[in-house]
């Protein structure tokens, strides 16, 4: 693959979490989250968006979201559980994504707000009007995803280089 080829970033916010008496990192999915996560996976599969690599936060709710989401994809992507995603700022997430091997064409990041939404907004120098309108109206609720494209090697990822090409959130159809 040449560095000039297009790459996709799929930013997924974990599904709805419960609030039991555990640490924030250990919070599991709520019943609604267990219903929404597979729908997110189906929407990605229906849009023919299947990651080559998934970088997932180590938090319980993100791991559970990914497990339910990936069951709906046609193939299981290589997966890295990365503690640096938890509570990461957009700048920290960009630095993490820059470490992606260049043979990866589509990468999914399963993480948390406010970092995921802020990252989508910061990377999107351009946007498909419909996707931008939906994201502006809905924000970035649990189990939502945004898809951005950019051209170049992963190490060239920086604010404004991407184009927001798709956005979806549960209940917004």
GROMACS .gro file of C-alpha atoms in nm:
model
  173
    1UNK     CA    1   0.000   0.000   0.000
    2UNK     CA    2   0.130   0.341  -0.085
    3UNK     CA    3   0.114   0.624   0.164
    4UNK     CA    4  -0.123   0.808  -0.070
    5UNK     CA    5  -0.403   0.553  -0.024
    6UNK     CA    6  -0.713   0.641   0.169
    7UNK     CA    7  -0.756   0.517   0.525
    8UNK     CA    8  -1.064   0.500   0.744
    9UNK     CA    9  -1.102   0.565   1.114
   10UNK     CA   10  -1.416   0.436   1.284
   11UNK     CA   11  -1.469   0.607   1.619
   12UNK     CA   12  -1.712   0.416   1.841
   13UNK     CA   13  -1.838   0.530   2.179
   14UNK     CA   14  -1.909   0.241   2.416
   15UNK     CA   15  -2.272   0.142   2.461
   16UNK     CA   16  -2.482   0.254   2.761
   17UNK     CA   17  -2.317   0.155   3.089
   18UNK     CA   18  -2.469   0.071   3.424
   19UNK     CA   19  -2.376   0.244   3.753
   20UNK     CA   20  -2.317  -0.034   4.008
   21UNK     CA   21  -2.092   0.016   4.310
   22UNK     CA   22  -1.767  -0.052   4.123
   23UNK     CA   23  -1.486   0.169   3.997
   24UNK     CA   24  -1.559   0.365   3.681
   25UNK     CA   25  -1.316   0.146   3.487
   26UNK     CA   26  -1.510  -0.167   3.587
   27UNK     CA   27  -1.862  -0.043   3.503
   28UNK     CA   28  -2.048  -0.301   3.290
   29UNK     CA   29  -2.302  -0.237   3.018
   30UNK     CA   30  -2.661  -0.168   3.112
   31UNK     CA   31  -2.942  -0.368   2.951
   32UNK     CA   32  -2.988  -0.096   2.687
   33UNK     CA   33  -2.617  -0.110   2.610
   34UNK     CA   34  -2.632  -0.486   2.560
   35UNK     CA   35  -2.912  -0.427   2.306
   36UNK     CA   36  -2.749  -0.131   2.126
   37UNK     CA   37  -2.394  -0.270   2.083
   38UNK     CA   38  -2.491  -0.549   1.838
   39UNK     CA   39  -2.699  -0.299   1.640
   40UNK     CA   40  -2.389  -0.082   1.604
   41UNK     CA   41  -2.200  -0.383   1.469
   42UNK     CA   42  -2.482  -0.462   1.223
   43UNK     CA   43  -2.491  -0.101   1.100
   44UNK     CA   44  -2.115  -0.111   1.037
   45UNK     CA   45  -2.143  -0.447   0.858
   46UNK     CA   46  -2.436  -0.322   0.647
   47UNK     CA   47  -2.227  -0.020   0.547
   48UNK     CA   48  -1.939  -0.255   0.453
   49UNK     CA   49  -1.719  -0.103   0.723
   50UNK     CA   50  -1.513  -0.385   0.864
   51UNK     CA   51  -1.195  -0.281   1.045
   52UNK     CA   52  -0.859  -0.444   0.987
   53UNK     CA   53  -0.765  -0.350   1.342
   54UNK     CA   54  -0.963  -0.250   1.652
   55UNK     CA   55  -0.805  -0.056   1.936
   56UNK     CA   56  -1.033  -0.089   2.237
   57UNK     CA   57  -1.014   0.067   2.582
   58UNK     CA   58  -0.952  -0.179   2.864
   59UNK     CA   59  -1.260  -0.057   3.054
   60UNK     CA   60  -1.525  -0.324   3.107
   61UNK     CA   61  -1.797  -0.135   2.918
   62UNK     CA   62  -1.581  -0.087   2.608
   63UNK     CA   63  -1.468  -0.450   2.603
   64UNK     CA   64  -1.831  -0.564   2.637
   65UNK     CA   65  -1.940  -0.322   2.363
   66UNK     CA   66  -1.673  -0.455   2.130
   67UNK     CA   67  -1.757  -0.820   2.204
   68UNK     CA   68  -2.125  -0.765   2.119
   69UNK     CA   69  -2.047  -0.541   1.821
   70UNK     CA   70  -1.790  -0.771   1.661
   71UNK     CA   71  -2.029  -1.066   1.670
   72UNK     CA   72  -2.224  -0.887   1.393
   73UNK     CA   73  -1.925  -0.827   1.165
   74UNK     CA   74  -1.848  -1.074   0.883
   75UNK     CA   75  -1.492  -1.126   1.011
   76UNK     CA   76  -1.325  -1.070   1.344
   77UNK     CA   77  -1.057  -0.801   1.314
   78UNK     CA   78  -0.726  -0.808   1.494
   79UNK     CA   79  -0.787  -0.648   1.833
   80UNK     CA   80  -0.564  -0.460   2.075
   81UNK     CA   81  -0.693  -0.375   2.422
   82UNK     CA   82  -0.517  -0.051   2.509
   83UNK     CA   83  -0.529   0.109   2.853
   84UNK     CA   84  -0.419   0.444   2.708
   85UNK     CA   85  -0.764   0.488   2.546
   86UNK     CA   86  -0.933   0.517   2.886
   87UNK     CA   87  -0.969   0.886   2.983
   88UNK     CA   88  -0.751   0.991   2.688
   89UNK     CA   89  -0.760   1.342   2.545
   90UNK     CA   90  -0.796   1.388   2.168
   91UNK     CA   91  -0.424   1.464   2.145
   92UNK     CA   92  -0.338   1.143   2.329
   93UNK     CA   93  -0.572   0.948   2.099
   94UNK     CA   94  -0.409   1.099   1.789
   95UNK     CA   95  -0.065   1.000   1.921
   96UNK     CA   96  -0.193   0.647   1.981
   97UNK     CA   97  -0.347   0.620   1.632
   98UNK     CA   98  -0.021   0.743   1.477
   99UNK     CA   99   0.135   0.417   1.601
  100UNK     CA  100  -0.090   0.214   1.368
  101UNK     CA  101   0.101  -0.002   1.118
  102UNK     CA  102   0.064   0.135   0.766
  103UNK     CA  103  -0.073  -0.195   0.631
  104UNK     CA  104  -0.392  -0.120   0.830
  105UNK     CA  105  -0.644   0.048   0.603
  106UNK     CA  106  -0.947   0.065   0.835
  107UNK     CA  107  -0.901   0.111   1.208
  108UNK     CA  108  -1.176   0.121   1.470
  109UNK     CA  109  -1.128   0.284   1.807
  110UNK     CA  110  -1.374   0.184   2.080
  111UNK     CA  111  -1.354   0.442   2.354
  112UNK     CA  112  -1.518   0.701   2.573
  113UNK     CA  113  -1.655   1.051   2.565
  114UNK     CA  114  -1.560   1.328   2.569
  115UNK     CA  115  -1.247   1.202   2.389
  116UNK     CA  116  -1.417   1.015   2.103
  117UNK     CA  117  -1.650   1.299   2.004
  118UNK     CA  118  -1.376   1.560   2.039
  119UNK     CA  119  -1.144   1.347   1.826
  120UNK     CA  120  -1.406   1.319   1.551
  121UNK     CA  121  -1.458   1.696   1.555
  122UNK     CA  122  -1.085   1.774   1.562
  123UNK     CA  123  -0.989   1.535   1.281
  124UNK     CA  124  -1.273   1.642   1.050
  125UNK     CA  125  -1.140   1.925   0.838
  126UNK     CA  126  -1.422   1.848   0.596
  127UNK     CA  127  -1.753   1.666   0.630
  128UNK     CA  128  -2.023   1.511   0.419
  129UNK     CA  129  -2.311   1.751   0.494
  130UNK     CA  130  -2.558   1.478   0.594
  131UNK     CA  131  -2.314   1.311   0.835
  132UNK     CA  132  -2.214   1.645   0.987
  133UNK     CA  133  -2.577   1.746   1.028
  134UNK     CA  134  -2.666   1.419   1.205
  135UNK     CA  135  -2.366   1.445   1.437
  136UNK     CA  136  -2.439   1.810   1.517
  137UNK     CA  137  -2.800   1.723   1.599
  138UNK     CA  138  -2.731   1.410   1.804
  139UNK     CA  139  -2.393   1.477   1.964
  140UNK     CA  140  -2.217   1.149   2.034
  141UNK     CA  141  -2.448   0.929   2.244
  142UNK     CA  142  -2.354   0.583   2.363
  143UNK     CA  143  -2.306   0.321   2.088
  144UNK     CA  144  -2.272   0.594   1.822
  145UNK     CA  145  -2.001   0.589   1.560
  146UNK     CA  146  -1.834   0.831   1.322
  147UNK     CA  147  -1.634   0.730   1.016
  148UNK     CA  148  -1.358   0.955   0.888
  149UNK     CA  149  -1.127   0.912   0.592
  150UNK     CA  150  -0.785   1.061   0.531
  151UNK     CA  151  -0.501   1.008   0.288
  152UNK     CA  152  -0.146   0.934   0.392
  153UNK     CA  153   0.043   0.727   0.647
  154UNK     CA  154  -0.094   0.692   1.000
  155UNK     CA  155   0.196   0.895   1.135
  156UNK     CA  156   0.062   1.194   0.937
  157UNK     CA  157  -0.266   1.198   1.131
  158UNK     CA  158  -0.330   1.545   1.271
  159UNK     CA  159  -0.619   1.785   1.332
  160UNK     CA  160  -0.815   1.872   1.019
  161UNK     CA  161  -0.676   1.602   0.786
  162UNK     CA  162  -0.990   1.389   0.785
  163UNK     CA  163  -1.328   1.396   0.620
  164UNK     CA  164  -1.631   1.290   0.820
  165UNK     CA  165  -1.808   1.054   0.577
  166UNK     CA  166  -2.059   0.872   0.799
  167UNK     CA  167  -2.222   0.902   1.140
  168UNK     CA  168  -2.480   0.686   1.312
  169UNK     CA  169  -2.636   0.673   1.658
  170UNK     CA  170  -2.901   0.439   1.801
  171UNK     CA  171  -3.255   0.567   1.789
  172UNK     CA  172  -3.179   0.824   1.522
  173UNK     CA  173  -3.308   0.637   1.220
   0.00000   0.00000   0.00000
